[in-house]
Coordinates of C-alpha atoms in Angstrom, one line a residue:
Chain A
X12 CA 0.0 0.0 0.0
X13 CA 2.9 2.3 0.6
X14 CA 5.2 2.2 -2.4
X15 CA 8.8 1.3 -1.9
X16 CA 9.6 2.9 -5.2
X17 CA 8.2 6.2 -4.0
X18 CA 10.3 6.0 -0.8
X19 CA 13.4 5.3 -3.0
X20 CA 12.5 8.1 -5.3
X21 CA 12.2 10.6 -2.4
X22 CA 15.4 9.3 -0.9
X23 CA 17.4 9.5 -4.2
X24 CA 16.1 13.0 -4.8
X25 CA 17.6 14.0 -1.5
X26 CA 14.3 14.4 0.3
X27 CA 15.2 12.6 3.5
X28 CA 12.3 13.8 5.6
X29 CA 9.8 12.6 3.0
X30 CA 11.3 9.1 2.7
X31 CA 11.5 9.0 6.5
X32 CA 7.8 9.8 7.0
X33 CA 6.8 7.4 4.2
X34 CA 8.9 4.7 5.8
X35 CA 7.1 5.3 9.1
X36 CA 3.7 5.3 7.4
X37 CA 4.6 1.9 5.8
X38 CA 5.6 0.5 9.2
X39 CA 2.3 1.6 10.7
X40 CA 0.3 0.3 7.8
X41 CA 2.1 -3.1 7.8
X42 CA 1.2 -3.3 11.5
X43 CA -2.5 -2.6 10.7
X44 CA -2.3 0.8 12.6
X45 CA -4.1 2.7 9.8
X46 CA -5.0 5.8 11.8
X47 CA -1.4 6.3 12.8
X48 CA -0.4 5.5 9.2
X49 CA -2.7 8.2 7.9
X50 CA -1.1 10.7 10.3
X51 CA 2.3 9.8 9.0
X52 CA 1.1 10.2 5.4
X53 CA -0.2 13.6 6.3
X54 CA 3.3 14.5 7.7
X55 CA 4.9 13.1 4.5
X56 CA 2.6 15.3 2.5
X57 CA 3.6 18.4 4.4
X58 CA 7.2 17.4 4.4
X59 CA 7.0 17.2 0.6
X60 CA 5.5 20.7 0.3
X61 CA 8.1 22.1 2.7
X62 CA 11.1 20.4 1.1
X63 CA 10.2 21.4 -2.4
X64 CA 9.2 24.9 -1.4
X65 CA 12.5 25.4 0.4
X66 CA 14.4 24.1 -2.6
X67 CA 12.8 26.6 -4.9
X68 CA 13.2 29.5 -2.4
X69 CA 9.6 29.8 -1.4
X70 CA 9.5 31.3 2.1
X71 CA 7.2 29.1 4.2
X72 CA 6.5 31.8 6.7
X73 CA 6.2 34.8 4.5
X74 CA 3.1 37.0 5.2
X75 CA 1.8 40.5 5.2
X76 CA 1.3 41.4 8.9
X77 CA -1.6 43.8 8.3
X78 CA -3.6 41.2 6.4
X79 CA -2.8 38.5 8.9
X80 CA -4.1 40.7 11.7
X81 CA -7.3 41.3 9.7
X82 CA -7.9 37.6 9.5
X83 CA -7.4 37.3 13.2
X84 CA -9.9 40.2 13.8
X85 CA -12.4 38.6 11.5
X86 CA -12.3 35.3 13.3
X87 CA -12.6 37.1 16.6
X88 CA -15.6 39.0 15.4
X89 CA -17.3 35.8 14.1
X90 CA -16.8 34.1 17.5
X91 CA -18.2 37.1 19.4
X92 CA -21.2 37.4 17.1
X93 CA -22.1 33.8 17.4
X94 CA -21.5 33.7 21.1
X95 CA -23.7 36.7 22.0
X96 CA -26.2 36.5 19.3
X97 CA -26.8 40.3 19.7
X98 CA -26.8 42.9 16.9
X99 CA -24.3 45.0 18.9
X100 CA -21.5 42.6 18.2
X101 CA -22.0 42.9 14.5
X102 CA -20.5 46.4 14.9
X103 CA -17.2 44.6 15.4
X104 CA -17.2 44.1 11.7
X105 CA -17.0 47.8 11.2
X106 CA -13.7 47.8 13.1
X107 CA -12.5 45.0 10.8
X108 CA -13.6 47.1 7.8
X109 CA -11.7 50.1 9.1
X110 CA -8.6 48.0 9.5
X111 CA -9.0 46.8 6.0
X112 CA -9.2 50.3 4.6
X113 CA -6.0 51.2 6.5
X114 CA -4.3 48.1 5.2
X115 CA -5.3 48.9 1.6
X116 CA -4.0 52.4 1.9
X117 CA -0.7 51.2 3.4
X118 CA -0.2 48.5 0.7
X119 CA -1.0 51.0 -2.1
X120 CA 1.4 53.5 -0.8
X121 CA 4.3 51.4 0.4
X122 CA 6.0 49.0 -2.0
X123 CA 7.9 47.3 0.8
X124 CA 4.8 46.4 2.7
X125 CA 3.6 44.4 -0.4
X126 CA 6.7 42.1 -0.2
X127 CA 5.7 40.6 3.1
X128 CA 7.9 39.5 5.9
X129 CA 8.9 36.2 7.3
X130 CA 6.9 35.5 10.5
X131 CA 6.8 32.7 13.0
X132 CA 4.0 30.6 11.7
X133 CA 4.2 28.3 8.7
X134 CA 1.7 29.2 6.0
X135 CA -1.2 26.8 5.2
X136 CA -0.5 23.9 2.8
X137 CA -2.8 25.2 0.1
X138 CA -1.0 28.6 0.1
X139 CA 2.4 26.9 -0.2
X140 CA 1.2 24.8 -3.1
X141 CA -0.2 28.0 -4.8
X142 CA 3.1 29.7 -4.5
X143 CA 4.9 26.6 -5.8
X144 CA 2.7 26.7 -8.9
X145 CA 3.9 30.3 -9.4
X146 CA 7.6 29.4 -9.3
X147 CA 7.6 26.3 -11.5
X148 CA 8.6 27.4 -15.0
X149 CA 7.2 24.6 -17.2
X150 CA 3.5 25.2 -18.1
X151 CA 2.6 21.5 -18.2
X152 CA 4.2 21.0 -14.7
X153 CA 2.2 24.0 -13.4
X154 CA -1.0 22.4 -14.9
X155 CA -0.1 19.1 -13.1
X156 CA 0.2 20.9 -9.7
X157 CA -3.0 22.8 -10.3
X158 CA -4.8 19.5 -11.0
X159 CA -3.6 18.3 -7.6
X160 CA -5.0 21.2 -5.5
X161 CA -8.2 19.4 -4.8
X162 CA -6.4 16.2 -4.0
X163 CA -4.3 18.1 -1.4
X164 CA -7.5 19.4 0.2
X165 CA -9.0 16.0 0.2
X166 CA -6.1 14.1 1.7
X167 CA -5.4 16.7 4.4
X168 CA -9.1 16.5 5.5
X169 CA -8.5 12.8 5.9
X170 CA -5.3 13.5 7.8
X171 CA -7.3 15.7 10.1
X172 CA -9.7 12.9 10.7
X173 CA -6.8 10.8 11.7
X174 CA -5.1 13.4 13.8
X175 CA -8.2 14.8 15.7
X176 CA -10.8 13.3 17.9
X177 CA -14.3 13.1 16.6
X178 CA -16.3 16.4 17.4
X179 CA -19.4 14.5 18.4
X180 CA -17.5 12.5 21.0
X181 CA -17.6 9.0 19.4
X182 CA -14.6 6.8 18.9
X183 CA -12.8 7.4 15.6
X184 CA -10.5 5.2 13.6
X185 CA -9.6 5.1 9.9
X186 CA -11.6 2.4 8.3
X187 CA -9.2 -0.4 7.2
X188 CA -11.3 -0.9 4.1
X189 CA -10.8 2.7 3.0
X190 CA -7.1 2.8 3.8
X191 CA -5.7 1.5 0.4
X192 CA -7.6 4.2 -1.6
X193 CA -6.6 6.8 1.0
X194 CA -2.9 5.8 0.9
X195 CA -3.0 5.9 -2.9
X196 CA -4.4 9.4 -2.9
X197 CA -1.7 10.7 -0.5
X198 CA 1.0 9.0 -2.6
X199 CA -0.4 10.4 -5.8
X200 CA 0.0 13.9 -4.4
X201 CA 3.4 13.3 -3.0
X202 CA 4.6 11.7 -6.3
X203 CA 3.2 14.5 -8.4
X204 CA 5.1 17.2 -6.3
X205 CA 8.4 15.3 -6.3
X206 CA 8.2 14.6 -10.0
X207 CA 7.4 18.2 -10.8
X208 CA 10.3 19.2 -8.6
X209 CA 12.7 16.8 -10.5
X210 CA 11.4 18.4 -13.7
X211 CA 12.0 21.9 -12.4
X212 CA 15.6 20.9 -11.5
X213 CA 16.1 19.7 -15.0
X214 CA 14.5 22.8 -16.6
X215 CA 16.7 25.1 -14.6
X216 CA 19.8 23.1 -15.4
X217 CA 19.2 22.5 -19.1
X218 CA 18.0 26.0 -19.9
X219 CA 20.3 27.8 -17.5
X220 CA 17.4 29.7 -15.9
Chain B
X21 CA 24.4 -14.1 -26.5
X22 CA 20.6 -13.9 -26.6
X23 CA 18.7 -10.7 -26.2
X24 CA 17.7 -11.3 -22.6
X25 CA 21.4 -12.0 -21.6
X26 CA 22.5 -8.9 -23.6
X27 CA 20.1 -6.8 -21.6
X28 CA 21.2 -8.3 -18.3
X29 CA 24.8 -7.7 -19.2
X30 CA 24.1 -4.1 -20.2
X31 CA 22.2 -3.5 -17.0
X32 CA 25.1 -4.8 -15.0
X33 CA 27.6 -2.6 -16.8
X34 CA 25.5 0.5 -16.5
X35 CA 25.2 -0.1 -12.8
X36 CA 28.9 -0.7 -12.5
X37 CA 29.4 2.7 -14.3
X38 CA 27.0 4.5 -12.0
X39 CA 28.4 3.0 -8.8
X40 CA 32.0 3.7 -9.9
X41 CA 31.4 7.4 -10.2
X42 CA 32.6 9.8 -7.4
X43 CA 30.4 10.1 -4.3
X44 CA 27.1 11.8 -4.7
X45 CA 25.5 9.8 -7.5
X46 CA 22.0 8.7 -6.5
X47 CA 19.6 6.8 -8.8
X48 CA 16.6 4.6 -8.8
X49 CA 16.0 1.6 -11.0
X50 CA 12.6 0.8 -12.6
X51 CA 10.7 -2.0 -11.1
X52 CA 8.0 -1.8 -13.7
X53 CA 5.6 -4.0 -11.8
X54 CA 3.0 -1.4 -11.3
X55 CA 2.2 1.4 -13.7
X56 CA 2.7 4.2 -11.2
X57 CA 5.9 2.6 -9.9
X58 CA 7.3 2.2 -13.4
X59 CA 9.8 5.0 -14.1
X60 CA 9.2 4.6 -17.9
X61 CA 13.0 4.1 -18.2
X62 CA 15.6 1.7 -16.9
X63 CA 17.5 4.1 -14.6
X64 CA 16.6 7.5 -13.3
X65 CA 19.6 9.3 -11.9
X66 CA 18.7 12.2 -9.6
X67 CA 22.0 13.4 -8.2
X68 CA 24.3 15.1 -9.0
X69 CA 21.8 16.1 -11.7
X70 CA 18.6 14.5 -13.1
X71 CA 18.8 12.4 -16.3
X72 CA 17.3 9.1 -17.4
X73 CA 19.0 6.1 -18.9
X74 CA 17.3 3.7 -21.4
X75 CA 19.2 0.5 -22.3
X76 CA 18.8 -0.7 -25.9
X77 CA 20.1 -3.7 -27.7
X78 CA 20.5 -2.8 -31.3
X79 CA 19.5 -5.2 -34.0
X80 CA 18.4 -4.5 -37.6
X81 CA 17.8 -1.0 -38.8
X82 CA 14.1 -1.8 -39.2
X83 CA 13.8 -3.1 -35.6
X84 CA 15.5 0.1 -34.4
X85 CA 13.0 2.2 -36.2
X86 CA 10.0 0.3 -34.9
X87 CA 11.5 0.6 -31.4
X88 CA 12.0 4.4 -32.0
X89 CA 8.3 5.1 -31.9
X90 CA 7.9 3.2 -28.7
X91 CA 10.9 5.1 -27.3
X92 CA 9.3 8.4 -28.3
X93 CA 6.2 7.2 -26.4
X94 CA 8.4 6.6 -23.4
X95 CA 9.7 10.2 -23.7
X96 CA 6.2 11.6 -23.9
X97 CA 5.3 9.7 -20.7
X98 CA 8.5 10.9 -19.0
X99 CA 7.8 14.5 -20.0
X100 CA 4.3 14.3 -18.6
X101 CA 5.8 13.3 -15.3
X102 CA 9.2 15.0 -15.1
X103 CA 8.8 17.8 -17.7
X104 CA 10.2 17.8 -21.2
X105 CA 13.5 19.1 -19.9
X106 CA 14.6 15.8 -18.3
X107 CA 17.5 14.5 -20.5
X108 CA 17.4 10.9 -21.6
X109 CA 20.5 9.0 -22.8
X110 CA 20.5 5.7 -24.6
X111 CA 23.2 3.1 -23.7
X112 CA 23.8 0.2 -26.0
X113 CA 26.2 -2.7 -26.1
X114 CA 27.6 -2.0 -29.5
X115 CA 29.4 1.0 -30.9
X116 CA 28.4 0.4 -34.5
X117 CA 24.8 1.7 -34.6
X118 CA 24.9 4.8 -32.4
X119 CA 23.7 7.1 -35.2
X120 CA 20.6 4.9 -35.8
X121 CA 18.8 5.6 -32.5
X122 CA 16.2 8.3 -32.8
X123 CA 14.8 10.5 -30.1
X124 CA 17.6 10.3 -27.6
X125 CA 19.5 13.3 -26.3
X126 CA 22.7 11.3 -26.5
X127 CA 23.6 7.7 -27.4
X128 CA 26.6 5.9 -25.9
X129 CA 28.2 2.5 -26.2
X130 CA 28.4 1.0 -22.7
X131 CA 32.2 0.7 -23.3
X132 CA 32.5 4.4 -24.0
X133 CA 30.5 6.1 -21.3
X134 CA 31.8 9.5 -20.1
X135 CA 32.2 10.5 -16.5
X136 CA 29.1 12.1 -15.0
X137 CA 30.9 15.5 -14.9
X138 CA 31.7 15.3 -18.6
X139 CA 28.1 14.2 -19.3
X140 CA 26.7 17.1 -17.4
X141 CA 28.9 19.6 -19.3
X142 CA 28.1 18.2 -22.8
X143 CA 24.6 17.0 -22.6
X144 CA 22.1 18.9 -24.7
X145 CA 18.4 18.4 -25.3
X146 CA 17.6 17.1 -28.8
X147 CA 15.8 19.8 -30.8
X148 CA 13.4 17.5 -32.6
X149 CA 12.3 15.7 -29.4
X150 CA 11.8 19.1 -27.8
X151 CA 9.7 20.2 -30.7
X152 CA 7.5 17.0 -30.4
X153 CA 7.1 17.4 -26.7
X154 CA 6.3 21.1 -26.9
X155 CA 4.2 21.3 -30.1
X156 CA 2.8 17.8 -30.2
X157 CA 0.9 18.3 -26.9
X158 CA -2.8 17.6 -27.6
X159 CA -3.9 20.0 -24.9
X160 CA -7.3 19.3 -23.4
X161 CA -8.8 16.1 -24.6
X162 CA -12.1 14.2 -24.2
X163 CA -12.0 10.8 -22.6
X164 CA -14.7 8.2 -23.3
X165 CA -16.2 6.2 -20.5
X166 CA -16.8 2.4 -20.5
X167 CA -20.5 3.2 -21.1
X168 CA -19.7 5.3 -24.2
X169 CA -17.7 2.5 -25.7
X170 CA -20.4 -0.1 -25.0
X171 CA -22.9 2.3 -26.4
X172 CA -21.0 2.5 -29.7
X173 CA -20.7 -1.2 -29.9
X174 CA -23.5 -1.9 -32.4
X175 CA -22.8 -2.4 -36.1
X176 CA -19.2 -3.2 -35.6
X177 CA -17.5 -5.5 -38.1
X178 CA -14.2 -7.3 -37.8
X179 CA -11.9 -7.7 -40.7
X180 CA -12.7 -11.4 -41.0
X181 CA -16.4 -10.6 -41.4
X182 CA -15.7 -8.0 -44.1
X183 CA -13.8 -10.5 -46.1
X184 CA -16.3 -13.4 -45.6
X185 CA -18.9 -14.1 -48.3
X186 CA -21.1 -15.7 -45.7
X187 CA -22.0 -12.5 -43.8
X188 CA -24.8 -10.3 -45.0
X189 CA -24.5 -6.6 -44.4
X190 CA -27.2 -4.0 -44.7
X191 CA -27.6 -2.5 -48.2
X192 CA -25.5 0.5 -49.2
X193 CA -23.4 0.5 -46.0
X194 CA -19.7 0.9 -46.0
X195 CA -19.4 -2.7 -44.7
X196 CA -21.3 -4.0 -47.8
X197 CA -19.1 -1.9 -50.1
X198 CA -15.9 -3.2 -48.5
X199 CA -17.1 -6.7 -48.6
X200 CA -17.9 -6.5 -52.3
X201 CA -14.4 -5.3 -53.0
X202 CA -12.5 -7.5 -50.5
X203 CA -14.2 -10.9 -51.0
X204 CA -13.3 -11.1 -54.7
X205 CA -9.8 -9.7 -54.0
X206 CA -9.2 -12.4 -51.4
X207 CA -10.4 -15.1 -53.8
X208 CA -8.1 -13.8 -56.5
X209 CA -5.1 -13.6 -54.2
X210 CA -5.7 -17.1 -52.8
X211 CA -6.1 -18.5 -56.3
X212 CA -2.8 -16.9 -57.3
X213 CA -1.2 -18.4 -54.1
X214 CA -2.5 -21.8 -54.9
X215 CA -1.1 -21.8 -58.4
X216 CA 2.2 -20.7 -57.1
X217 CA 2.2 -23.4 -54.4
X218 CA 1.3 -26.0 -57.0
X219 CA 4.4 -25.1 -58.9
X220 CA 6.4 -25.5 -55.7
X221 CA 4.9 -29.0 -54.9
X222 CA 7.6 -31.5 -54.2
X223 CA 7.3 -35.3 -53.8
X224 CA 7.4 -36.4 -50.2
X225 CA 9.4 -39.4 -48.9
X226 CA 6.5 -41.8 -49.7
X227 CA 6.1 -40.4 -53.1
X228 CA 2.8 -38.4 -52.7
X229 CA 2.6 -34.7 -53.6
X230 CA 2.6 -32.1 -50.7
X231 CA 1.0 -28.7 -50.7
X232 CA 1.4 -26.2 -47.9
X233 CA -1.9 -26.5 -46.2
X234 CA -3.4 -23.3 -44.8
X235 CA -6.0 -23.0 -42.2
X236 CA -8.7 -20.4 -42.4
X237 CA -6.8 -18.2 -39.9
X238 CA -3.6 -18.4 -41.8
X239 CA -5.4 -17.6 -44.9
X240 CA -6.8 -14.4 -43.3
X241 CA -3.4 -13.4 -42.0
X242 CA -1.9 -14.0 -45.4
X243 CA -4.6 -11.8 -46.9
X244 CA -4.0 -9.0 -44.4
X245 CA -0.4 -9.0 -45.2
X246 CA -1.0 -8.8 -49.0
X247 CA 0.1 -5.5 -50.5
X248 CA -3.0 -5.2 -52.5
X249 CA -5.5 -5.2 -49.6
X250 CA -5.1 -1.9 -47.9
X251 CA -5.0 0.4 -51.0
X252 CA -8.3 -1.2 -52.0
X253 CA -9.7 -0.9 -48.5
X254 CA -8.7 2.8 -48.4
X255 CA -10.0 3.5 -51.9
X256 CA -13.5 2.3 -50.9
X257 CA -13.3 4.1 -47.5
X258 CA -12.2 7.4 -49.0
X259 CA -14.8 7.2 -51.7
X260 CA -17.4 6.7 -49.0
X261 CA -16.1 9.7 -47.1
X262 CA -16.0 12.0 -50.1
X263 CA -19.5 10.9 -51.1
X264 CA -20.9 11.6 -47.6
X265 CA -18.9 14.6 -46.5
X266 CA -17.4 16.2 -49.6
X267 CA -13.9 17.8 -49.4
X268 CA -10.8 16.0 -50.6
X269 CA -8.3 13.5 -49.4
X270 CA -4.6 14.3 -49.7
X271 CA -1.6 12.1 -48.9
X272 CA 0.9 13.7 -46.6
X273 CA 4.4 12.3 -45.9
X274 CA 7.0 13.5 -43.6
X275 CA 10.5 12.4 -42.5
X276 CA 11.6 14.6 -39.7
X277 CA 12.3 14.8 -36.1
X278 CA 15.3 12.5 -36.1
X279 CA 13.0 9.6 -37.1
X280 CA 14.7 7.8 -40.0
X281 CA 11.5 6.1 -41.1
X282 CA 8.7 7.7 -42.9
X283 CA 5.3 8.7 -41.6
X284 CA 2.6 8.7 -44.2
X285 CA -0.8 10.1 -43.5
X286 CA -3.9 10.7 -45.4
X287 CA -5.5 14.0 -44.6
X288 CA -9.1 14.9 -45.3
X289 CA -9.5 18.5 -46.2
X290 CA -13.0 19.7 -45.5
X291 CA -14.6 22.2 -47.7
X292 CA -14.5 24.8 -44.8
X293 CA -10.7 24.5 -44.8
X294 CA -10.4 22.2 -41.7
X295 CA -8.0 19.3 -41.9
X296 CA -8.3 15.9 -40.3
X297 CA -5.7 13.2 -40.2
X298 CA -7.3 9.8 -40.9
X299 CA -5.6 6.7 -39.7
X300 CA -6.8 3.2 -40.4
X301 CA -5.8 0.8 -37.7
X302 CA -6.3 -2.9 -37.0
X303 CA -4.6 -5.3 -34.7
X304 CA -5.0 -8.5 -32.8
X305 CA -5.1 -8.7 -28.9
X306 CA -1.5 -9.8 -28.5
X307 CA -0.1 -6.7 -30.2
X308 CA -2.4 -4.0 -28.9
X309 CA -0.2 -2.6 -26.1
X310 CA 2.8 -2.1 -28.4
X311 CA 0.7 -0.7 -31.2
X312 CA -1.0 1.8 -28.9
X313 CA 2.5 3.1 -27.8
X314 CA 3.4 3.6 -31.5
X315 CA 0.1 5.3 -32.3
X316 CA 0.6 7.7 -29.3
X317 CA 4.1 8.7 -30.7
X318 CA 2.7 9.1 -34.2
X319 CA 0.0 11.4 -33.0
X320 CA 2.5 13.7 -31.2
X321 CA 4.9 13.6 -34.2
X322 CA 2.2 14.4 -36.7
X323 CA 1.0 17.4 -34.7
X324 CA 4.5 18.7 -34.2
X325 CA 5.6 18.4 -37.8
X326 CA 2.5 19.2 -39.8
X327 CA 2.9 22.7 -41.1
X328 CA -0.2 24.8 -40.7
X329 CA -1.5 22.5 -38.0
X330 CA -4.4 20.0 -38.1
X331 CA -7.8 20.2 -36.6
X332 CA -8.3 16.6 -35.6
X333 CA -6.8 13.1 -35.8
X334 CA -9.3 10.3 -36.4
X335 CA -8.4 6.7 -35.7
X336 CA -10.5 4.0 -37.3
X337 CA -9.9 1.2 -34.9
X338 CA -10.8 -2.3 -36.0
X339 CA -9.9 -5.9 -35.1
X340 CA -8.9 -8.8 -37.2
X341 CA -11.6 -10.9 -35.6
X342 CA -11.7 -14.7 -35.9
X343 CA -13.2 -17.0 -38.5
X344 CA -16.9 -16.6 -38.9
X345 CA -18.9 -19.7 -38.5
X346 CA -22.5 -20.7 -38.5
X347 CA -24.3 -22.1 -35.5
X348 CA -27.7 -23.5 -35.1
X349 CA -30.1 -21.9 -32.6
X350 CA -33.6 -22.8 -31.7
X351 CA -34.8 -20.2 -34.2
X352 CA -32.8 -21.5 -37.0
X353 CA -29.3 -20.8 -38.4
X354 CA -27.7 -17.7 -37.0
X355 CA -24.3 -16.2 -37.7
X356 CA -22.0 -16.4 -34.7
X357 CA -19.7 -13.5 -34.3
X358 CA -16.4 -13.0 -32.7
X359 CA -16.2 -10.3 -30.1
X360 CA -16.1 -6.8 -31.7
X361 CA -12.4 -6.4 -30.9
X362 CA -9.5 -6.6 -28.5
X363 CA -9.9 -3.0 -27.5
X364 CA -10.5 -2.1 -23.9
X365 CA -11.3 1.2 -22.4
X366 CA -7.8 1.8 -21.1
X367 CA -6.4 1.5 -24.6
X368 CA -9.0 3.8 -26.0
X369 CA -8.3 6.3 -23.2
X370 CA -4.6 6.1 -23.8
X371 CA -5.1 6.9 -27.5
X372 CA -7.6 9.7 -26.6
X373 CA -5.0 11.1 -24.2
X374 CA -2.7 11.5 -27.2
X375 CA -5.3 13.4 -29.2
X376 CA -6.8 10.6 -31.3
X377 CA -10.6 10.6 -31.8
X378 CA -11.1 6.9 -31.7
X379 CA -13.9 5.5 -33.9
X380 CA -14.9 1.9 -34.2
X381 CA -15.4 0.0 -37.4
X382 CA -19.1 0.4 -37.2
X383 CA -19.3 0.1 -40.9
X384 CA -22.7 -1.8 -40.8
X385 CA -24.4 1.4 -39.6
X386 CA -26.0 3.7 -42.1
X387 CA -24.0 6.6 -40.6
X388 CA -20.8 5.3 -38.9
X389 CA -19.3 7.3 -36.0
X390 CA -16.4 8.6 -38.0
X391 CA -18.7 10.1 -40.5
X392 CA -20.5 11.9 -37.7
X393 CA -17.2 13.2 -36.5
X394 CA -16.1 14.4 -39.9
X395 CA -19.5 16.0 -40.5
X396 CA -19.2 17.9 -37.3
X397 CA -15.7 19.2 -38.2
X398 CA -16.7 20.0 -41.7
X399 CA -19.8 21.9 -40.6
X400 CA -19.4 25.6 -41.1

């Protein structure tokens, strides 16, 4: 269920963390510990994104502070509105709107603010993948990554099912019957990103760009 | 040394060469057991720089050219995975035929492999291959489902049916026209063969005369291989197309792209200016995988090297079929038919992925599928 060939490919390409996580996932799967195996596959997926992003100089922690603060404010306002249920809390959105106006003005005026800065938190997987799509030079490789966006979303939802307790309080395990398909999906994504990365290495070398 | 032993020896020597390089060479070997696990090539070297190695044992010039199309298909698959920029070198046992291998970025005798450093400095991507990989891309394609294929299954004739005098086809259909041309031609060719074999009759040890006996199946295969069959088949086919759809048929040949053989295609020019490559294709189940690989390479080459571009590539896909025989049913005598063909949905999808519009030999229908496709393309 976990391909030895993929582990070897990651290893030969110099992606030690990916081959390590895949190897651990294989151990768990071979021991019928499918929930743990899915968690490892999730880590292997993230390790793939991180390794390839670092290789092509994508800053994993880059963000625009004013926009990040806005997102925090919006989440805070949402929580308050739902908790109180009163109309007064809706006014919190006006504060968010005001912050947005200030951020827009700042970003319009100051070129440096648009470049972002490296923060402490690693950006979300989907955002890292989006940025990888931008840095890959070959159009067909970009298309391949784009086609895998939904797959990333799907496998990471499954990873979350493996990593988190069930919200309604019942016991939760990954269904052994579903594991082969799930493992194949994870590996399809990982294989696609690694292969695109090897292609990008070749492109840069053979075209001197 | 037989071919299998030659390949094993080559593999051993390539591995010795890779392992003998300075530290830092890392590679994987193809296991080939599972489609996704297959690397498409024998070795994929990843460090110090990515390139692929395909081992080839050269034989006759003709065999190398047939292999060339399949190798181009490998390069197309590799490019879909690792981009068109991944260099591919061919390593062979002999040093005599190096210039005969098409579609490689470099060809080396295993006795004369350079160092990895020298390879890195001197390796360039082949221009013709790059053109095929860049300009031959079919872009967005439509894939049939199993239901589509089953739905198109009626009215399909195998070649053996078209050349049988015992099958009755509906009036004025392409199947009937082909049968009226092919059945007499088959009889004529067989008659010629018999008179030739009579001349070759030799007395056996016990004194009786021997003639090479030929089963019905051999007779069919012999007919398929006759040089006279396909020009006649195409004459009837094209006349049917021109009658139904208008336009004109022009032959197009090209010899480019490092391919030393010749690709010959018939192109239907619709009256609205659109151009459609038409390809007749027939095979038996045993050959289908290899032929599909060749057809994929042909589709990419044709697109890359046809000046002015083409609007579609239509593949008329038929099967040899078996011998037709009569069986008795409760309702009387009924014709028993062989399955419509060796083609499965994965083969059709592979061809569609290369840009072919795959149409069956539904020549018994009043309006076969390929006519519908041509009408649509030729419609203003």
